[in-house]
Amino acid sequence: MSNAFHPFHALTAKANADYVQGLIDGIRSRDGNAFAAFYALTAEQVYRDFYRQLGSAYLVQDCVAKLYVLFVQAIGRIDTPAKAADALRHIEAKILDYVRTSGRDAPRDKRPRPTLSADVSEILLIDLLDRLKLPENTVPLEMIAAYDVYLKQKSTVLRWLIALAAAVLVIFPLLFVNPKGQLTRAGGVSPFTGRPAVTLTVNAVLPVRSVTAAVDGQAVPIMQESRNTYTLLPQKSGRLTVTVKTLGRGKCTESLQIGD
């Protein structure tokens, strides 16, 4: 039987591993607060999963309650976050299969209610603690839910930070790669100076930041022909020196004797 339900990423995220493991250990020790925290972390997804398949809030609430009862009954075989996530998906599939084969399908709500409201969530939790004969939770559900939201946000931020760090590790060495430049005498005489022009071709990993040129200390006009090609217009003979700088710390200097 294929599983129509989504994985429980909140349980298997590495950032939540210690927290979720502590909840599992707490449930195995029949800690009401641990169960309440686990419920707060997963109930919204469980509700959405069932509602997407059944479309009846009344029927879905029964399925949610049944799922957590079966989960706690099986807790002796569940000792890791990954096993907890797999168990929830397996129980979801079993309950859905039972509902459909037993003819318990109910008409879909005329006004869809695909999310679990805070009031209904609180009522379901109180009923579950009573049915499972677990101690009442001493930490309010809204505080637990707020902490779960924090964990999910922290996990998202952590993933972005890892991606950013990887990008920096890739880009940072490129900042120090020097470009390469090649100077060649252009054919003919420039109409601007009446002297032969010089072509500069740049080969660079990063974009060129600046190009400067001088003949024996006198600045030379530069025209950019394309992304990596420049035309230099020296106005006198001498040694032409060109400096190319790229974004970061990349730099190269090329020289060419021109004129007489």
mmCIF file of C-alpha atoms in Angstrom:
data_model
loop_
_atom_site.group_PDB
_atom_site.id
_atom_site.type_symbol
_atom_site.label_atom_id
_atom_site.label_comp_id
_atom_site.label_asym_id
_atom_site.label_seq_id
_atom_site.Cartn_x
_atom_site.Cartn_y
_atom_site.Cartn_z
ATOM 1 C CA MET A 1 0.000 0.000 0.000
ATOM 2 C CA SER A 2 1.475 3.346 -1.074
ATOM 3 C CA ASN A 3 1.667 6.074 1.539
ATOM 4 C CA ALA A 4 -0.218 9.255 0.602
ATOM 5 C CA PHE A 5 1.138 11.259 3.535
ATOM 6 C CA HIS A 6 4.096 13.624 3.719
ATOM 7 C CA PRO A 7 7.230 12.867 5.795
ATOM 8 C CA PHE A 8 7.451 14.503 9.219
ATOM 9 C CA HIS A 9 10.461 16.744 8.588
ATOM 10 C CA ALA A 10 10.003 18.500 11.949
ATOM 11 C CA LEU A 11 10.905 15.214 13.649
ATOM 12 C CA THR A 12 13.839 14.234 11.461
ATOM 13 C CA ALA A 13 15.546 17.635 11.062
ATOM 14 C CA LYS A 14 19.083 17.483 12.463
ATOM 15 C CA ALA A 15 18.566 20.791 14.274
ATOM 16 C CA ASN A 16 15.699 19.231 16.262
ATOM 17 C CA ALA A 17 17.325 15.844 16.919
ATOM 18 C CA ASP A 18 18.148 16.284 20.611
ATOM 19 C CA TYR A 19 14.822 17.979 21.354
ATOM 20 C CA VAL A 20 12.732 15.292 19.630
ATOM 21 C CA GLN A 21 14.785 12.505 21.211
ATOM 22 C CA GLY A 22 14.068 14.026 24.618
ATOM 23 C CA LEU A 23 10.336 14.056 23.849
ATOM 24 C CA ILE A 24 10.386 10.400 22.810
ATOM 25 C CA ASP A 25 12.243 9.432 25.973
ATOM 26 C CA GLY A 26 9.757 11.466 27.991
ATOM 27 C CA ILE A 27 6.743 9.764 26.406
ATOM 28 C CA ARG A 28 8.317 6.378 27.102
ATOM 29 C CA SER A 29 8.537 7.527 30.748
ATOM 30 C CA ARG A 30 4.865 8.621 30.609
ATOM 31 C CA ASP A 31 5.624 12.328 30.917
ATOM 32 C CA GLY A 32 2.535 14.401 30.104
ATOM 33 C CA ASN A 33 4.559 17.475 29.151
ATOM 34 C CA ALA A 34 6.687 15.461 26.730
ATOM 35 C CA PHE A 35 3.571 14.060 25.058
ATOM 36 C CA ALA A 36 2.020 17.538 24.866
ATOM 37 C CA ALA A 37 5.179 18.924 23.235
ATOM 38 C CA PHE A 38 5.307 16.035 20.740
ATOM 39 C CA TYR A 39 1.617 16.579 19.990
ATOM 40 C CA ALA A 40 2.193 20.317 19.439
ATOM 41 C CA LEU A 41 5.069 19.549 17.064
ATOM 42 C CA THR A 42 3.098 17.122 14.889
ATOM 43 C CA ALA A 43 -0.669 17.599 15.333
ATOM 44 C CA GLU A 44 -1.062 20.336 12.716
ATOM 45 C CA GLN A 45 0.536 18.172 10.017
ATOM 46 C CA VAL A 46 -1.441 15.101 11.103
ATOM 47 C CA TYR A 47 -4.675 17.096 10.903
ATOM 48 C CA ARG A 48 -3.807 18.495 7.454
ATOM 49 C CA ASP A 49 -2.827 15.044 6.193
ATOM 50 C CA PHE A 50 -6.147 13.505 7.182
ATOM 51 C CA TYR A 51 -8.207 16.508 6.073
ATOM 52 C CA ARG A 52 -6.611 16.460 2.636
ATOM 53 C CA GLN A 53 -7.790 12.854 2.240
ATOM 54 C CA LEU A 54 -11.165 12.959 4.023
ATOM 55 C CA GLY A 55 -12.402 16.567 3.978
ATOM 56 C CA SER A 56 -14.549 16.227 7.119
ATOM 57 C CA ALA A 57 -13.359 17.998 10.279
ATOM 58 C CA TYR A 58 -15.505 15.782 12.514
ATOM 59 C CA LEU A 59 -14.089 12.581 11.042
ATOM 60 C CA VAL A 60 -10.556 13.973 10.963
ATOM 61 C CA GLN A 61 -10.606 14.775 14.689
ATOM 62 C CA ASP A 62 -11.461 11.138 15.433
ATOM 63 C CA CYS A 63 -8.592 10.014 13.206
ATOM 64 C CA VAL A 64 -6.133 12.376 14.905
ATOM 65 C CA ALA A 65 -7.109 11.128 18.356
ATOM 66 C CA LYS A 66 -6.858 7.488 17.259
ATOM 67 C CA LEU A 67 -3.415 8.091 15.759
ATOM 68 C CA TYR A 68 -1.890 9.389 18.992
ATOM 69 C CA VAL A 69 -3.444 6.585 21.023
ATOM 70 C CA LEU A 70 -1.875 4.011 18.689
ATOM 71 C CA PHE A 71 1.420 5.899 18.683
ATOM 72 C CA VAL A 72 1.705 5.865 22.479
ATOM 73 C CA GLN A 73 0.718 2.200 22.558
ATOM 74 C CA ALA A 74 3.614 1.476 20.189
ATOM 75 C CA ILE A 75 6.125 3.771 21.938
ATOM 76 C CA GLY A 76 8.041 0.800 23.342
ATOM 77 C CA ARG A 77 9.288 0.056 19.805
ATOM 78 C CA ILE A 78 10.020 3.698 18.977
ATOM 79 C CA ASP A 79 13.349 4.982 20.257
ATOM 80 C CA THR A 80 14.595 7.472 17.637
ATOM 81 C CA PRO A 81 13.146 10.510 15.822
ATOM 82 C CA ALA A 82 13.337 8.666 12.492
ATOM 83 C CA LYS A 83 11.338 5.736 13.884
ATOM 84 C CA ALA A 84 8.798 8.167 15.337
ATOM 85 C CA ALA A 85 8.337 9.846 11.945
ATOM 86 C CA ASP A 86 7.969 6.480 10.199
ATOM 87 C CA ALA A 87 5.518 5.279 12.843
ATOM 88 C CA LEU A 88 3.275 8.318 12.419
ATOM 89 C CA ARG A 89 3.129 7.875 8.638
ATOM 90 C CA HIS A 90 2.458 4.152 9.000
ATOM 91 C CA ILE A 91 -0.352 4.741 11.500
ATOM 92 C CA GLU A 92 -1.843 7.479 9.303
ATOM 93 C CA ALA A 93 -1.969 5.070 6.363
ATOM 94 C CA LYS A 94 -3.535 2.299 8.475
ATOM 95 C CA ILE A 95 -6.242 4.592 9.858
ATOM 96 C CA LEU A 96 -7.067 6.016 6.423
ATOM 97 C CA ASP A 97 -7.304 2.524 4.969
ATOM 98 C CA TYR A 98 -9.597 1.442 7.820
ATOM 99 C CA VAL A 99 -11.876 4.473 7.420
ATOM 100 C CA ARG A 100 -12.268 3.915 3.703
ATOM 101 C CA THR A 101 -12.809 0.164 3.860
ATOM 102 C CA SER A 102 -15.232 0.350 6.808
ATOM 103 C CA GLY A 103 -17.561 2.795 5.079
ATOM 104 C CA ARG A 104 -17.020 5.549 7.651
ATOM 105 C CA ASP A 105 -16.453 8.227 5.004
ATOM 106 C CA ALA A 106 -18.388 11.388 5.884
ATOM 107 C CA PRO A 107 -19.601 14.156 3.536
ATOM 108 C CA ARG A 108 -16.953 16.783 2.952
ATOM 109 C CA ASP A 109 -17.359 20.062 4.805
ATOM 110 C CA LYS A 110 -19.233 22.751 2.885
ATOM 111 C CA ARG A 111 -16.832 25.254 4.420
ATOM 112 C CA PRO A 112 -13.373 23.664 4.376
ATOM 113 C CA ARG A 113 -11.453 23.718 7.668
ATOM 114 C CA PRO A 114 -7.999 22.441 6.644
ATOM 115 C CA THR A 115 -6.175 23.777 9.711
ATOM 116 C CA LEU A 116 -6.400 22.749 13.347
ATOM 117 C CA SER A 117 -7.662 25.629 15.478
ATOM 118 C CA ALA A 118 -6.047 26.348 18.850
ATOM 119 C CA ASP A 119 -9.288 25.615 20.741
ATOM 120 C CA VAL A 120 -9.855 22.261 19.058
ATOM 121 C CA SER A 121 -6.194 21.358 19.508
ATOM 122 C CA GLU A 122 -6.411 22.072 23.241
ATOM 123 C CA ILE A 123 -9.584 19.981 23.614
ATOM 124 C CA LEU A 124 -8.040 17.077 21.711
ATOM 125 C CA LEU A 125 -4.918 17.186 23.886
ATOM 126 C CA ILE A 126 -6.900 17.163 27.142
ATOM 127 C CA ASP A 127 -8.972 14.228 25.885
ATOM 128 C CA LEU A 128 -5.859 12.325 24.798
ATOM 129 C CA LEU A 129 -4.085 12.799 28.126
ATOM 130 C CA ASP A 130 -7.179 11.424 29.848
ATOM 131 C CA ARG A 131 -7.582 8.453 27.477
ATOM 132 C CA LEU A 132 -3.900 7.570 27.730
ATOM 133 C CA LYS A 133 -3.918 8.058 31.514
ATOM 134 C CA LEU A 134 -0.978 10.449 31.280
ATOM 135 C CA PRO A 135 -0.389 13.263 33.803
ATOM 136 C CA GLU A 136 -1.761 16.654 32.827
ATOM 137 C CA ASN A 137 0.702 18.916 31.058
ATOM 138 C CA THR A 138 1.901 21.727 33.302
ATOM 139 C CA VAL A 139 3.222 23.830 30.407
ATOM 140 C CA PRO A 140 0.437 25.624 28.455
ATOM 141 C CA LEU A 141 -0.028 24.347 24.925
ATOM 142 C CA GLU A 142 0.351 27.825 23.404
ATOM 143 C CA MET A 143 3.813 28.136 24.977
ATOM 144 C CA ILE A 144 4.823 24.728 23.646
ATOM 145 C CA ALA A 145 3.483 25.617 20.200
ATOM 146 C CA ALA A 146 5.416 28.890 20.240
ATOM 147 C CA TYR A 147 8.617 26.992 21.021
ATOM 148 C CA ASP A 148 7.907 24.569 18.178
ATOM 149 C CA VAL A 149 7.518 27.509 15.795
ATOM 150 C CA TYR A 150 10.877 28.783 17.044
ATOM 151 C CA LEU A 151 12.466 25.394 16.351
ATOM 152 C CA LYS A 152 11.093 25.317 12.816
ATOM 153 C CA GLN A 153 12.318 28.864 12.168
ATOM 154 C CA LYS A 154 15.710 27.993 13.639
ATOM 155 C CA SER A 155 15.937 24.958 11.380
ATOM 156 C CA THR A 156 15.130 27.096 8.326
ATOM 157 C CA VAL A 157 17.676 29.739 9.322
ATOM 158 C CA LEU A 158 20.283 27.033 9.886
ATOM 159 C CA ARG A 159 19.741 25.640 6.392
ATOM 160 C CA TRP A 160 20.165 29.119 4.907
ATOM 161 C CA LEU A 161 23.324 29.683 6.937
ATOM 162 C CA ILE A 162 24.781 26.386 5.713
ATOM 163 C CA ALA A 163 23.966 27.317 2.112
ATOM 164 C CA LEU A 164 25.516 30.760 2.608
ATOM 165 C CA ALA A 165 28.655 29.267 4.157
ATOM 166 C CA ALA A 166 28.996 26.853 1.231
ATOM 167 C CA ALA A 167 28.635 29.734 -1.230
ATOM 168 C CA VAL A 168 31.295 31.738 0.617
ATOM 169 C CA LEU A 169 33.689 28.770 0.573
ATOM 170 C CA VAL A 170 33.251 28.520 -3.185
ATOM 171 C CA ILE A 171 33.414 32.238 -3.967
ATOM 172 C CA PHE A 172 36.101 33.386 -1.506
ATOM 173 C CA PRO A 173 39.088 31.742 -3.294
ATOM 174 C CA LEU A 174 37.918 33.286 -6.577
ATOM 175 C CA LEU A 175 38.436 36.757 -5.109
ATOM 176 C CA PHE A 176 42.201 36.164 -5.235
ATOM 177 C CA VAL A 177 42.430 34.701 -8.756
ATOM 178 C CA ASN A 178 44.442 37.079 -10.955
ATOM 179 C CA PRO A 179 43.168 37.917 -14.442
ATOM 180 C CA LYS A 180 45.272 37.490 -17.579
ATOM 181 C CA GLY A 181 45.754 40.224 -20.165
ATOM 182 C CA GLN A 182 47.140 40.166 -23.705
ATOM 183 C CA LEU A 183 48.283 43.272 -25.602
ATOM 184 C CA THR A 184 48.371 43.234 -29.424
ATOM 185 C CA ARG A 185 48.987 45.985 -31.948
ATOM 186 C CA ALA A 186 45.841 46.810 -33.885
ATOM 187 C CA GLY A 187 46.082 47.145 -37.644
ATOM 188 C CA GLY A 188 45.884 50.618 -39.151
ATOM 189 C CA VAL A 189 45.943 54.048 -37.576
ATOM 190 C CA SER A 190 43.386 55.379 -35.091
ATOM 191 C CA PRO A 191 41.405 58.378 -36.432
ATOM 192 C CA PHE A 192 41.423 59.822 -32.899
ATOM 193 C CA THR A 193 45.194 60.010 -32.391
ATOM 194 C CA GLY A 194 46.718 59.451 -35.807
ATOM 195 C CA ARG A 195 48.789 56.662 -34.259
ATOM 196 C CA PRO A 196 48.415 52.851 -34.149
ATOM 197 C CA ALA A 197 45.972 51.593 -31.500
ATOM 198 C CA VAL A 198 46.561 48.662 -29.163
ATOM 199 C CA THR A 199 44.029 45.951 -28.312
ATOM 200 C CA LEU A 200 43.770 44.522 -24.795
ATOM 201 C CA THR A 201 42.070 41.153 -24.329
ATOM 202 C CA VAL A 202 41.269 40.144 -20.743
ATOM 203 C CA ASN A 203 40.641 36.627 -19.488
ATOM 204 C CA ALA A 204 39.156 36.794 -15.964
ATOM 205 C CA VAL A 205 36.993 34.597 -13.722
ATOM 206 C CA LEU A 206 35.343 37.580 -12.001
ATOM 207 C CA PRO A 207 34.103 40.785 -13.679
ATOM 208 C CA VAL A 208 36.700 43.445 -14.469
ATOM 209 C CA ARG A 209 36.609 46.328 -11.988
ATOM 210 C CA SER A 210 39.019 48.721 -13.688
ATOM 211 C CA VAL A 211 41.521 49.043 -16.529
ATOM 212 C CA THR A 212 44.196 51.757 -16.504
ATOM 213 C CA ALA A 213 46.928 52.417 -19.045
ATOM 214 C CA ALA A 214 49.870 54.809 -19.353
ATOM 215 C CA VAL A 215 52.869 55.428 -21.613
ATOM 216 C CA ASP A 216 55.856 56.526 -19.563
ATOM 217 C CA GLY A 217 53.527 57.962 -16.915
ATOM 218 C CA GLN A 218 51.093 59.665 -19.328
ATOM 219 C CA ALA A 219 47.525 58.343 -19.143
ATOM 220 C CA VAL A 220 46.196 56.589 -22.233
ATOM 221 C CA PRO A 221 42.509 56.802 -23.314
ATOM 222 C CA ILE A 222 40.684 53.461 -23.198
ATOM 223 C CA MET A 223 37.589 52.360 -25.134
ATOM 224 C CA GLN A 224 35.730 49.199 -24.130
ATOM 225 C CA GLU A 225 34.703 47.264 -27.225
ATOM 226 C CA SER A 226 33.098 44.255 -25.521
ATOM 227 C CA ARG A 227 32.974 42.563 -22.133
ATOM 228 C CA ASN A 228 36.641 41.543 -22.222
ATOM 229 C CA THR A 229 38.094 43.566 -25.095
ATOM 230 C CA TYR A 230 39.482 47.112 -24.882
ATOM 231 C CA THR A 231 41.088 49.480 -27.372
ATOM 232 C CA LEU A 232 43.963 51.637 -26.072
ATOM 233 C CA LEU A 233 44.810 54.920 -27.827
ATOM 234 C CA PRO A 234 48.402 55.903 -26.984
ATOM 235 C CA GLN A 235 49.373 59.385 -28.138
ATOM 236 C CA LYS A 236 53.156 58.930 -28.111
ATOM 237 C CA SER A 237 55.822 56.276 -28.399
ATOM 238 C CA GLY A 238 57.239 54.549 -25.359
ATOM 239 C CA ARG A 239 56.514 51.695 -23.038
ATOM 240 C CA LEU A 240 52.774 51.058 -22.633
ATOM 241 C CA THR A 241 51.857 49.664 -19.219
ATOM 242 C CA VAL A 242 48.322 48.369 -18.535
ATOM 243 C CA THR A 243 46.883 47.359 -15.160
ATOM 244 C CA VAL A 244 43.708 45.254 -14.906
ATOM 245 C CA LYS A 245 41.828 44.776 -11.620
ATOM 246 C CA THR A 246 38.879 42.471 -11.022
ATOM 247 C CA LEU A 247 36.290 42.309 -8.265
ATOM 248 C CA GLY A 248 38.084 41.169 -5.135
ATOM 249 C CA ARG A 249 41.888 41.221 -5.093
ATOM 250 C CA GLY A 250 42.674 40.011 -8.612
ATOM 251 C CA LYS A 251 45.231 42.120 -10.507
ATOM 252 C CA CYS A 252 47.625 41.842 -13.447
ATOM 253 C CA THR A 253 50.006 44.205 -15.252
ATOM 254 C CA GLU A 254 51.050 43.882 -18.905
ATOM 255 C CA SER A 255 53.556 45.972 -20.884
ATOM 256 C CA LEU A 256 54.282 46.561 -24.574
ATOM 257 C CA GLN A 257 56.837 48.755 -26.369
ATOM 258 C CA ILE A 258 55.108 50.914 -28.966
ATOM 259 C CA GLY A 259 56.183 53.449 -31.540
ATOM 260 C CA ASP A 260 59.738 54.053 -32.686
#
